[in-house]
Coordinates of C-alpha atoms in Angstrom, one line a residue:
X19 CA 64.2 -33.5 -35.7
X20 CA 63.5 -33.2 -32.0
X21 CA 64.1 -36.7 -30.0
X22 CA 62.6 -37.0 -26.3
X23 CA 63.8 -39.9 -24.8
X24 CA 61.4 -40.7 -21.4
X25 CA 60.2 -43.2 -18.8
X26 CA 56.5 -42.6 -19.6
X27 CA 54.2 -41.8 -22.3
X28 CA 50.4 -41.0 -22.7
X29 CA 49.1 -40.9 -26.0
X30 CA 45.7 -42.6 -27.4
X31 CA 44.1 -45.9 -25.1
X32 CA 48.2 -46.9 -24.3
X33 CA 48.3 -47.5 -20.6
X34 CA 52.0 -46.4 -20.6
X35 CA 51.8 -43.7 -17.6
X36 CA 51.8 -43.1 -14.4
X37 CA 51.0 -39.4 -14.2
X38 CA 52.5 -35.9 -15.1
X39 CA 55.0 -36.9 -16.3
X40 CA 53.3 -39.2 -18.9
X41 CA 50.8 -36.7 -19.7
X42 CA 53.1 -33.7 -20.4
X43 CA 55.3 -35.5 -22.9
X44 CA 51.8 -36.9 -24.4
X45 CA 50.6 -33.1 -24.7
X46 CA 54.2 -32.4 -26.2
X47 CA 53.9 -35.0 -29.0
X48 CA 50.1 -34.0 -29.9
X49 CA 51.4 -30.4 -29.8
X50 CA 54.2 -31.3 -32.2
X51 CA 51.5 -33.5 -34.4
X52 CA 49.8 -30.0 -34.4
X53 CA 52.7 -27.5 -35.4
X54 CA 54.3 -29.3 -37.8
X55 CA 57.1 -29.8 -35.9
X56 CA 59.4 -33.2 -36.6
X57 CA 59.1 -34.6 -33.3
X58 CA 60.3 -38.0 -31.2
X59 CA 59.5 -39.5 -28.5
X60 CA 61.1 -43.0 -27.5
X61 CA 60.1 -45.0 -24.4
X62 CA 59.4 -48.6 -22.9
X63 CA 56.4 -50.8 -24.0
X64 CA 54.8 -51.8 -20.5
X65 CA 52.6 -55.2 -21.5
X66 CA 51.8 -54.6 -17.6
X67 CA 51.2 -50.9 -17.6
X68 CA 51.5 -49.2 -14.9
X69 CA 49.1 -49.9 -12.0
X70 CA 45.6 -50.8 -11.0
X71 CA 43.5 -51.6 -7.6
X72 CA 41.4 -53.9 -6.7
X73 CA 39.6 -54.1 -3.2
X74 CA 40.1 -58.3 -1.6
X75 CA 38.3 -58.2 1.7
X76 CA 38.1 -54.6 2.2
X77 CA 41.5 -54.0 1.1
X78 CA 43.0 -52.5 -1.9
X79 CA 45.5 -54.6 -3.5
X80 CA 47.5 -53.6 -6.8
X81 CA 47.3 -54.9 -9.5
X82 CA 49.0 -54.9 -13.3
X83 CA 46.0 -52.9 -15.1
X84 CA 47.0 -54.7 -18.8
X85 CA 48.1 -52.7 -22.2
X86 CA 47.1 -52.7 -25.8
X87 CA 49.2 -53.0 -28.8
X88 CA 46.1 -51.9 -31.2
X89 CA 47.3 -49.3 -33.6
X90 CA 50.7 -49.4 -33.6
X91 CA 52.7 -50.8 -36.5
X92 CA 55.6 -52.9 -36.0
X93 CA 58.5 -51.0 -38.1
X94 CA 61.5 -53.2 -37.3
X95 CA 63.9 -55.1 -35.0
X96 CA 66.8 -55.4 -33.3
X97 CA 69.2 -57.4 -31.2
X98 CA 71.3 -55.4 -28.5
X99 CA 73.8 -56.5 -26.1
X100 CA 73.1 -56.1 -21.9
X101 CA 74.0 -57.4 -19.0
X102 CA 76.0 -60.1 -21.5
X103 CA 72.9 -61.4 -22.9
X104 CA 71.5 -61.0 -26.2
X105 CA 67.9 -59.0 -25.5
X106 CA 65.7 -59.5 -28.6
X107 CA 63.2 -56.5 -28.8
X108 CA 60.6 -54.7 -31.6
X109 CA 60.1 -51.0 -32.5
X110 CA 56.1 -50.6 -32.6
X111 CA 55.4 -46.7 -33.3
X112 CA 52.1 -44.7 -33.5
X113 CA 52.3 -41.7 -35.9
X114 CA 50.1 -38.6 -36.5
X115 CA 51.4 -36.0 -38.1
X116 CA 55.2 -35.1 -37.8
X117 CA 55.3 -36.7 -34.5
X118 CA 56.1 -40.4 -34.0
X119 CA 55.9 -42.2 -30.9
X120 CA 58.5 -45.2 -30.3
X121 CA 57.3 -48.1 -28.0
X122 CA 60.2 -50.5 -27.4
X123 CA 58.9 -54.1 -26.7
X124 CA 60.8 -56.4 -24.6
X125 CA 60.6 -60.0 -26.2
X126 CA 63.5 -62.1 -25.3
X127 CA 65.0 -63.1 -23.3
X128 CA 62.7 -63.8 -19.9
X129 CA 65.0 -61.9 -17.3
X130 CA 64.5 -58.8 -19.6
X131 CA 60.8 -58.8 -20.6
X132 CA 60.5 -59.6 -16.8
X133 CA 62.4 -55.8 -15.7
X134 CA 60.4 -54.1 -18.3
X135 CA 56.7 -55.5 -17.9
X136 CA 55.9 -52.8 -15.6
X137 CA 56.5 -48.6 -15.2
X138 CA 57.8 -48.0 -12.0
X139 CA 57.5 -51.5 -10.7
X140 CA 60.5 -53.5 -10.4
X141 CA 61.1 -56.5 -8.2
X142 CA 65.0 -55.8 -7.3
X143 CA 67.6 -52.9 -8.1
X144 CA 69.0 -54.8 -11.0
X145 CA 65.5 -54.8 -12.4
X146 CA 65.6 -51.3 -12.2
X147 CA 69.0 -50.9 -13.7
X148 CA 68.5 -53.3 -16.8
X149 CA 65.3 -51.7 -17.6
X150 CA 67.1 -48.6 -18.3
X151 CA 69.7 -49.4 -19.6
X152 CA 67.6 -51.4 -22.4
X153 CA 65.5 -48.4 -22.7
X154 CA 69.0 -46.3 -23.3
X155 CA 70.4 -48.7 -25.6
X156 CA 67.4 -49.5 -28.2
X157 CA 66.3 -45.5 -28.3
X158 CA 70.1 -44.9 -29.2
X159 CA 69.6 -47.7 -31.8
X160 CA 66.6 -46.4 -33.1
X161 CA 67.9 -43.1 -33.6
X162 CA 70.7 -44.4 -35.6
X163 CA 68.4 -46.6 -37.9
X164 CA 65.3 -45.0 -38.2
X165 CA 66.6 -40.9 -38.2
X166 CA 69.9 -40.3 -38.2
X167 CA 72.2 -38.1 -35.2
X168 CA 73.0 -35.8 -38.0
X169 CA 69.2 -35.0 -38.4
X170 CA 68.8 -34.8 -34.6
X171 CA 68.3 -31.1 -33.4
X172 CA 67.8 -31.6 -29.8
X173 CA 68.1 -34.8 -27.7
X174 CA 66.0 -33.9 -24.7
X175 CA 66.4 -36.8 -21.8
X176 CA 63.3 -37.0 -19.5
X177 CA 63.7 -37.7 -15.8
X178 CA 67.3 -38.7 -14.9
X179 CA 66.9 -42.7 -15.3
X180 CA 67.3 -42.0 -19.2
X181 CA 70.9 -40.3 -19.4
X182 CA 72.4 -44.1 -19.6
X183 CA 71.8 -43.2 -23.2
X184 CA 74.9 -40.7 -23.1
X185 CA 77.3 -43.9 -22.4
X186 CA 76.3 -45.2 -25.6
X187 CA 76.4 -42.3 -27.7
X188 CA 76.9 -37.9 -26.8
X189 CA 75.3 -35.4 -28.5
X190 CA 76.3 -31.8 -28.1
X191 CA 72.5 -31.4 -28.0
X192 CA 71.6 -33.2 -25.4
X193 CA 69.6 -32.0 -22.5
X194 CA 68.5 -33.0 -19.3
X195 CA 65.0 -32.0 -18.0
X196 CA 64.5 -32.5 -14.2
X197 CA 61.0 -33.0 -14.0
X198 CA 61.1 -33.0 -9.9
X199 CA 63.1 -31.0 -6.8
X200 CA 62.3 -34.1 -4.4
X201 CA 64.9 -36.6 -3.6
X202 CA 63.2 -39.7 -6.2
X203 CA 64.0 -36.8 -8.8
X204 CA 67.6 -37.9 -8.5
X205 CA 67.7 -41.4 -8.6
X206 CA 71.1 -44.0 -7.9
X207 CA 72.3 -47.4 -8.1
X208 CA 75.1 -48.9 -7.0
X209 CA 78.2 -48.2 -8.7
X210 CA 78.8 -52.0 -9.1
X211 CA 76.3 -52.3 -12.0
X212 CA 78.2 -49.2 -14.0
X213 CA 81.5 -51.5 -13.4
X214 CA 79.6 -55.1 -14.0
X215 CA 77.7 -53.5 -17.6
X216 CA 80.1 -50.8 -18.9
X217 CA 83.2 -51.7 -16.6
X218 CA 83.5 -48.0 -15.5
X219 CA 85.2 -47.2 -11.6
X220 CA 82.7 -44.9 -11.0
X221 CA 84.3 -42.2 -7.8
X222 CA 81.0 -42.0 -6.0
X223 CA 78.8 -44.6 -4.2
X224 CA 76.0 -44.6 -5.3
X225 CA 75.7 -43.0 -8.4
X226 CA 73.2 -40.2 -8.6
X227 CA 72.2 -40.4 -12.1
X228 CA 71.4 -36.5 -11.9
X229 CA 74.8 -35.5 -11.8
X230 CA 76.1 -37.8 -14.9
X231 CA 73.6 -36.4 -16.8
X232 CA 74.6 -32.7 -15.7
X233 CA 77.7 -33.6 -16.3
X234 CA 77.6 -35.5 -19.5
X235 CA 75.1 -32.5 -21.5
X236 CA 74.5 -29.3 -22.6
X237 CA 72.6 -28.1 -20.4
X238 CA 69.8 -29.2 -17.7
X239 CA 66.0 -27.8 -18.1
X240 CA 63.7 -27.2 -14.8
X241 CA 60.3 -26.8 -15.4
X242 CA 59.1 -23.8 -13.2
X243 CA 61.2 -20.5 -12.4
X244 CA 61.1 -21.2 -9.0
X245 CA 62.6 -24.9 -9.8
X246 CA 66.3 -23.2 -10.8
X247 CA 67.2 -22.0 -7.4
X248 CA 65.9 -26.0 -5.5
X249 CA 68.2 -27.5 -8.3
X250 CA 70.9 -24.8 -7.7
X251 CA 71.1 -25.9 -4.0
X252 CA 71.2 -29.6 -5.0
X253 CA 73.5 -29.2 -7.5
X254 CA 75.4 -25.6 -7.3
X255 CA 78.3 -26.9 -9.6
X256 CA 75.9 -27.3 -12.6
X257 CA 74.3 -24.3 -11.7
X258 CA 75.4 -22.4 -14.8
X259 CA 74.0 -25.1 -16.9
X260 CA 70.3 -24.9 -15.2
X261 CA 67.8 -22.7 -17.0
X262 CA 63.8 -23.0 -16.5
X263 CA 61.6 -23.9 -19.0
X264 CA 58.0 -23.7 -17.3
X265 CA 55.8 -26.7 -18.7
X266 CA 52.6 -25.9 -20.3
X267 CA 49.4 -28.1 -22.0
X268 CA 48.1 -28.4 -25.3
X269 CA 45.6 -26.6 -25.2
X270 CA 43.2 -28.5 -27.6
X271 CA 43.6 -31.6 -26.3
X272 CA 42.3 -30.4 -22.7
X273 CA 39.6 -27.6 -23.5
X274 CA 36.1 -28.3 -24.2
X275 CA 34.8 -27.3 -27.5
X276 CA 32.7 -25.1 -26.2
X277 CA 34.7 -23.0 -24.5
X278 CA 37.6 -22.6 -27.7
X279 CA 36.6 -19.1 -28.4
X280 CA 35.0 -17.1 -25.1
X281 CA 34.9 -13.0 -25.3
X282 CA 33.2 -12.1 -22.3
X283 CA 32.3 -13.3 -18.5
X284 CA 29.1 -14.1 -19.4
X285 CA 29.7 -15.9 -22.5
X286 CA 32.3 -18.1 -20.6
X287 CA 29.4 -18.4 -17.7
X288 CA 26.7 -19.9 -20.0
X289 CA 29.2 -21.9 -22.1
X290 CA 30.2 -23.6 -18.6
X291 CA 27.3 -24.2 -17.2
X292 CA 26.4 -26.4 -20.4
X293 CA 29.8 -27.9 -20.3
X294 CA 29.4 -28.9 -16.6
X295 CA 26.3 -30.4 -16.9
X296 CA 26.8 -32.6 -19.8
X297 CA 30.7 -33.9 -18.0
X298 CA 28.6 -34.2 -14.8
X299 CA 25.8 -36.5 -17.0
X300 CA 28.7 -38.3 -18.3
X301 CA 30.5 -39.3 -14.9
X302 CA 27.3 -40.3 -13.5
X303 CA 27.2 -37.6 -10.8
X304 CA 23.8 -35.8 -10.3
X305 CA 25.0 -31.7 -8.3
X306 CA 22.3 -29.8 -10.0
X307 CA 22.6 -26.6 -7.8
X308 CA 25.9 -27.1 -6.5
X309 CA 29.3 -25.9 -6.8
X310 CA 31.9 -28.5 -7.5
X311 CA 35.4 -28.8 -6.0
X312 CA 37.9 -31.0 -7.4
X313 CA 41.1 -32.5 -6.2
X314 CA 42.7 -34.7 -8.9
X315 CA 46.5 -35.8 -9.4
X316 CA 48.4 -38.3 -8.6
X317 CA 48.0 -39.5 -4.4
X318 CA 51.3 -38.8 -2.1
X319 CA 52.5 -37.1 1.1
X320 CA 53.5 -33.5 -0.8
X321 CA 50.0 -32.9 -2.8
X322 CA 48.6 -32.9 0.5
X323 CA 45.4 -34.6 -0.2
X324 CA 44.5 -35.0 3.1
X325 CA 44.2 -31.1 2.8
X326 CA 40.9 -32.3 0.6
X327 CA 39.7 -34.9 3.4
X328 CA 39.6 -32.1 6.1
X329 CA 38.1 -29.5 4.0
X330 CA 35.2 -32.2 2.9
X331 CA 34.6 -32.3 7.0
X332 CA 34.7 -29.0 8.0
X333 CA 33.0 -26.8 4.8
X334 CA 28.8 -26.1 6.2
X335 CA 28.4 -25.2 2.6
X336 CA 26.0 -26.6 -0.3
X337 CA 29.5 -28.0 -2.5
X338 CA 30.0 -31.7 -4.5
X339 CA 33.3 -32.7 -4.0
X340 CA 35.3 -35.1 -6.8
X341 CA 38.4 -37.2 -6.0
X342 CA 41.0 -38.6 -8.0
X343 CA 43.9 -40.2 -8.4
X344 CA 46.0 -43.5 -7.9
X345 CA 49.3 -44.0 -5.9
X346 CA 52.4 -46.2 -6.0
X347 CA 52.0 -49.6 -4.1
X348 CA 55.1 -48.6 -2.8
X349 CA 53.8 -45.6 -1.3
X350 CA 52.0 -46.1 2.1
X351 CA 50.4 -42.9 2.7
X352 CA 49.7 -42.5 -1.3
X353 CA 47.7 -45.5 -0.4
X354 CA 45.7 -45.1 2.5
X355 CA 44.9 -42.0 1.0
X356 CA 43.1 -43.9 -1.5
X357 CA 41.1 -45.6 1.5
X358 CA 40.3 -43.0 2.7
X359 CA 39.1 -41.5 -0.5
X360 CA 37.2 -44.5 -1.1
X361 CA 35.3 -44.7 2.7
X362 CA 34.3 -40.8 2.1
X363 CA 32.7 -41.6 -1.3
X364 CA 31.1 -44.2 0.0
X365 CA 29.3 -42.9 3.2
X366 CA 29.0 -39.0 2.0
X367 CA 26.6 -38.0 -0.4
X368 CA 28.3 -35.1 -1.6
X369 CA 31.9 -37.1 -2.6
X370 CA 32.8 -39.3 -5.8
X371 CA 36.4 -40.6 -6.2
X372 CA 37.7 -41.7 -9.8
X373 CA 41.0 -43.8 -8.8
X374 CA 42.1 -44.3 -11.9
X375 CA 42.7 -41.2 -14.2
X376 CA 43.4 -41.5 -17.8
X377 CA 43.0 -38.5 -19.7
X378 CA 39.5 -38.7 -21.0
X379 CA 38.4 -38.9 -17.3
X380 CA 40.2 -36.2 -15.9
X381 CA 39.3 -33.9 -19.0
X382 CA 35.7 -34.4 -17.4
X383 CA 36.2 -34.2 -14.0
X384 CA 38.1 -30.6 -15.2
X385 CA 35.1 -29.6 -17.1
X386 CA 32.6 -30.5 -14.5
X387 CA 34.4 -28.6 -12.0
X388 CA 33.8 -25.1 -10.8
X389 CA 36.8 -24.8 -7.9
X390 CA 40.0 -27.0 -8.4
X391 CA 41.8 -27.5 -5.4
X392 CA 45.6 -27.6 -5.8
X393 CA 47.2 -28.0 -2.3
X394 CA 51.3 -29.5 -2.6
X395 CA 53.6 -28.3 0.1
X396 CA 55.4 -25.5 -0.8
X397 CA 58.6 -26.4 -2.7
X398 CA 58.2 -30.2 -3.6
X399 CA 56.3 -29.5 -6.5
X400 CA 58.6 -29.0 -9.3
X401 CA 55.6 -27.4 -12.1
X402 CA 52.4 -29.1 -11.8
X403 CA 50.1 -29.0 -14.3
X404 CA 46.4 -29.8 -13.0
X405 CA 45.7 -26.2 -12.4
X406 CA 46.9 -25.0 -15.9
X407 CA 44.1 -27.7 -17.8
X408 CA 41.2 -26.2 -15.4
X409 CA 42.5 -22.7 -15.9
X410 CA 41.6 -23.1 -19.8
X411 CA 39.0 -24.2 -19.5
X412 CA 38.4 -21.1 -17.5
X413 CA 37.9 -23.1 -14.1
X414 CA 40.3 -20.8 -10.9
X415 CA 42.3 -22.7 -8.6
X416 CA 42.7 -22.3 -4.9
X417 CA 46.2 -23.2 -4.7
X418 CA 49.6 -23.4 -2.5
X419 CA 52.5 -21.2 -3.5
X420 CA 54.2 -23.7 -5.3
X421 CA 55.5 -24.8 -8.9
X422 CA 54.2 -22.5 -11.9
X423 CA 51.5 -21.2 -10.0
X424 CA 53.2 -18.0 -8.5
X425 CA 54.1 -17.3 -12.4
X426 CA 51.0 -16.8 -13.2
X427 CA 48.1 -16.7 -10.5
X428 CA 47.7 -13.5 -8.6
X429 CA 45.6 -14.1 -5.5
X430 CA 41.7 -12.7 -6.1
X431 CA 42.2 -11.8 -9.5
X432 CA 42.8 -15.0 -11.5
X433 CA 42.5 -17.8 -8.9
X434 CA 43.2 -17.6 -4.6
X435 CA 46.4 -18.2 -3.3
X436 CA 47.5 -19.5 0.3
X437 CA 50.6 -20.3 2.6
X438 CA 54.5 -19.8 1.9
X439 CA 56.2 -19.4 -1.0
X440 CA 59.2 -21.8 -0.1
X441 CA 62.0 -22.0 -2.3
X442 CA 63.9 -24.9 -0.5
X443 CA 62.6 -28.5 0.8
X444 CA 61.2 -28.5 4.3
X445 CA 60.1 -32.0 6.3
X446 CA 56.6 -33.2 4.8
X447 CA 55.7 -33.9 8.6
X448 CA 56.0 -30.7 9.8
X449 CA 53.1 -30.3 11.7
X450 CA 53.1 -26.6 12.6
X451 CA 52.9 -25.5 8.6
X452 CA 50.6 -27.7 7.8
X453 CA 48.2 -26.8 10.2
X454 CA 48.7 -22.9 9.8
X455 CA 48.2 -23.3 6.1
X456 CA 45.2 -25.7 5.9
X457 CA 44.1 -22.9 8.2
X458 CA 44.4 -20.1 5.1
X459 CA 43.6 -22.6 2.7
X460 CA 39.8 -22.9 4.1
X461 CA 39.5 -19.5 4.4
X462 CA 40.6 -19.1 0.7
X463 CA 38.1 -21.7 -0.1
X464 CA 35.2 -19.6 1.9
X465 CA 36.5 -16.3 0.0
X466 CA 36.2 -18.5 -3.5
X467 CA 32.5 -19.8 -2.5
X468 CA 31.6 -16.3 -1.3
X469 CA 33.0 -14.9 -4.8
X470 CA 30.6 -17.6 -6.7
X471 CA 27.5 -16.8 -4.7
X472 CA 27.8 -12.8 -5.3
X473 CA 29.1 -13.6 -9.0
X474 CA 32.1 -12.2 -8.9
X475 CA 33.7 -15.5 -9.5
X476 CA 32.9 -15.3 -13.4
X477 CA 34.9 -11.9 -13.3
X478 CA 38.0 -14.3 -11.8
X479 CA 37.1 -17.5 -13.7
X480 CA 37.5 -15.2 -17.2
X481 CA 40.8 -13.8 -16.3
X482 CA 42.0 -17.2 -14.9
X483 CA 40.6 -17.8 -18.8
X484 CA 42.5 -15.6 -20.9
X485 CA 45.7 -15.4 -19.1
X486 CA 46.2 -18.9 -19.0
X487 CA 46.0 -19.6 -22.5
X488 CA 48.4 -17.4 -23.3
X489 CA 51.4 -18.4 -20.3
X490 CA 50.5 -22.1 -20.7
X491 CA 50.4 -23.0 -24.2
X492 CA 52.4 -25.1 -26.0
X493 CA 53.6 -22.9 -28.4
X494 CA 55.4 -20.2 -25.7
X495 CA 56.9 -23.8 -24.4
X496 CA 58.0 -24.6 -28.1
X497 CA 59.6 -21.8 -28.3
X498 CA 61.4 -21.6 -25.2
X499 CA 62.8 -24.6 -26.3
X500 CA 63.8 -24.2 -29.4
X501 CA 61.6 -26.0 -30.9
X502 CA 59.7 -23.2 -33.0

């Protein structure tokens, strides 16, 4: 049995994510489902979800965007002790296959439902804390209940908020799986809640829950090559314990029907065209004629999605631009961003923005796009997966140097490439690189447009096709796990 204990989770209509993250350890369980592979995954119930926007008076104002609890089956529950307080909670699963999602519901009592209402949204630090350590306690309590550590293969810890579960039980199994180089990758709290809940003098203040869980497994798991040498300079005493497992996507929960079995450029030309006509028809966007760039992810300072903004401005071309994404309240540029997003789809008639992107809208916006535009600043981006679910589905990328893409795009053949492949974290607000690659990254844009109008593109979009499937599917990343 494989157990993945993480923050986020999205699977069926649950509103339990907040991006990647969520999506990849969704794609992981359906992937399992799929293989027959006897598969865990145990996070929070968020009655609250995640995040939502609505516009007061011009502004945008979050908002809780509400959960469902419609197919999953209470199996049980349990009373656990934190903070000295008895928290009442419930185990409500969702099963398919040999997989089995665990959703741990918050009841009693108010303080506690309170921290874990919301992913990512927590009124103080001890919110924060408690939340966790909840999360840590009940999956550890589940385990023991429901599966058994003797059955448990592989205890793989998502993100570094869930190694509190290795204070209430080790496992010479146990793996952490850094998810992100940037700093919010490596969260801390003060050590005064490790003394007030598990009375520990902890030597450093704060905390960096990166380097307990380091420290306290087998191993730690990046999730790009390029990711081993930005966690090596972080943290060069674990170094020897750091080995990359580059993420992936389940493939048939991303690729349109149509295009499952594609031999030829010309078959994968005529089965596109269908397949972007009908997502088009179905997100309400009329481009008959046009080519159609996307830019679709979650909205902060390191995708560069103002990179998309300028290019919308200053491309004299016949293109239909799509938008998406969402950003933390917390996150100021993330946010007016999303203004901005939302004043150029309403006064251009070439732009649509989708703000909030579950999975069935972004599979559309994929499959209705011809050119996806994926733009971080080289060396924040830990993997990234955006580019991998369009190059399925046979769609090329013009993207930065950055995450998995040097592992598998080479520039002209299977996608375009542009700027500096950076292997250490440089200032977001330098000026000078941004402006010298936005600079490449139009002309890698004009190259791609030329390469559709002589139809050479299809020659790219085919290769982008077939090598894809093979370095991103879910089986190479089983296996490179250990799972298979």
């Amino acid at each position: 049995m494989i157990v993945s204990i993480t923050p986020e989770l999205a699977i069926g209509r649950f509103r339990n994510f907040a991006g990647g993250l969520g999506v990849l350890e969704g794609d992981k369980f359906y992937a399992a489902a799929r293989l027959g592979v006897p598969y865990t995954a145990i996070t929070l119930y968020y009655p609250e979800g995640y995040v939502t926007y609505r516009e007061e008076n011009g502004e945008l104002v979050a908002a809780s965007e509400g959960n469902t609890m419609e197919e999953l089956r209470r199996v049980g529950g349990a009373e656990i002790q934190v903070r000295g307080d008895k928290v009442i909670l419930s185990y409500l699963t969702y099963q398919l296959g040999t997989a089995t999602a665990v959703f741990i519901n918050v009841e009693k009592p108010e303080w506690a439902a309170k921290a874990a209402r919301r992913l990512y949204r927590e009124d103080t630090e001890a919110d924060r804390f408690y939340k966790y350590v909840i999360l840590a306690k009940a999956a550890v309590d589940y385990v023991e209940r429901y599966i058994g550590w003797d059955r448990v293969r592989y205890l793989d810890l998502q993100e570094a908020y869930t190694v509190l579960a290795l204070f209430f039980r080790r496992h010479d199994k146990a793996r952490l799986v850094i998810h992100t180089p940037a700093p919010w990758g490596h969260p801390t709290f003060s050590r005064r809640f490790f003394r007030d809940e598990f009375g520990f003098d902890m030597a450093m203040e704060p905390v960096v829950l990166t380097e307990l869980g380091l420290a306290m497994t087998s191993g730690g798991i990046v999730v790009s090559r390029k990711m081993v040498k930005l966690a090596c300079n972080t943290f060069p005493h674990h170094c020897h314990k750091i080995k990359p497992v580059t993420n992936a996507v389940e493939i048939p929960r991303w690729e349109h029907p149509r295009l499952r079995k594609v031999e030829s450029p010309e078959e994968l030309r005529r089965a596109r065209e269908e397949v972007k006509r009908e997502a088009l028809r179905a997100l309400g966007i009329e481009a008959t004629g046009k080519v159609v760039m996307s830019w679709a992810r979650r909205l902060t300072h390191y995708k560069r999605p103002h990179y998309a903004l300028q290019l919308i401005e200053d491309i004299d071309r016949d293109v239909l631009f799509i938008l998406g994404g969402r950003a933390h309240p917390a996150d100021h540029y993330g946010v007016e961003m999303m203004k901005k997003f939302k004043e150029a789809a309403g006064s251009v008639d070439n732009v649509y923005y989708f703000p909030d992107l579950d999975a069935d809208t972004a599979r559309l916006i994929i499959w209705a796009s011809d050119i996806w535009l994926f733009t971080p600043f080289s060396g924040w981006e830990a993997s990234g997966t955006s580019f991998m679910k369009a190059g399925v589905n046979g769609v090329p990328s013009v993207a930065s140097r950055d995450g998995a893409v040097p592992e598998a795009v080479k520039d002209g053949w299977n996608g375009w490439l542009f700027g500096e492949d950076r292997d250490r974290l440089l200032p977001l607000d330098s000026a000078e690189i941004d402006q010298r690659e936005y600079g490449e990254f139009r002309r890698k844009v004009e190259e791609a447009l030329d390469a559709y109008a002589s139809g050479r593109y299809w020659e790219v979009a085919f290769n982008t096709y077939r090598s894809f499937r093979e370095i991103f599917s879910m089986e190479r990343l089983f296996r490179d796990y250990g799972y298979l």
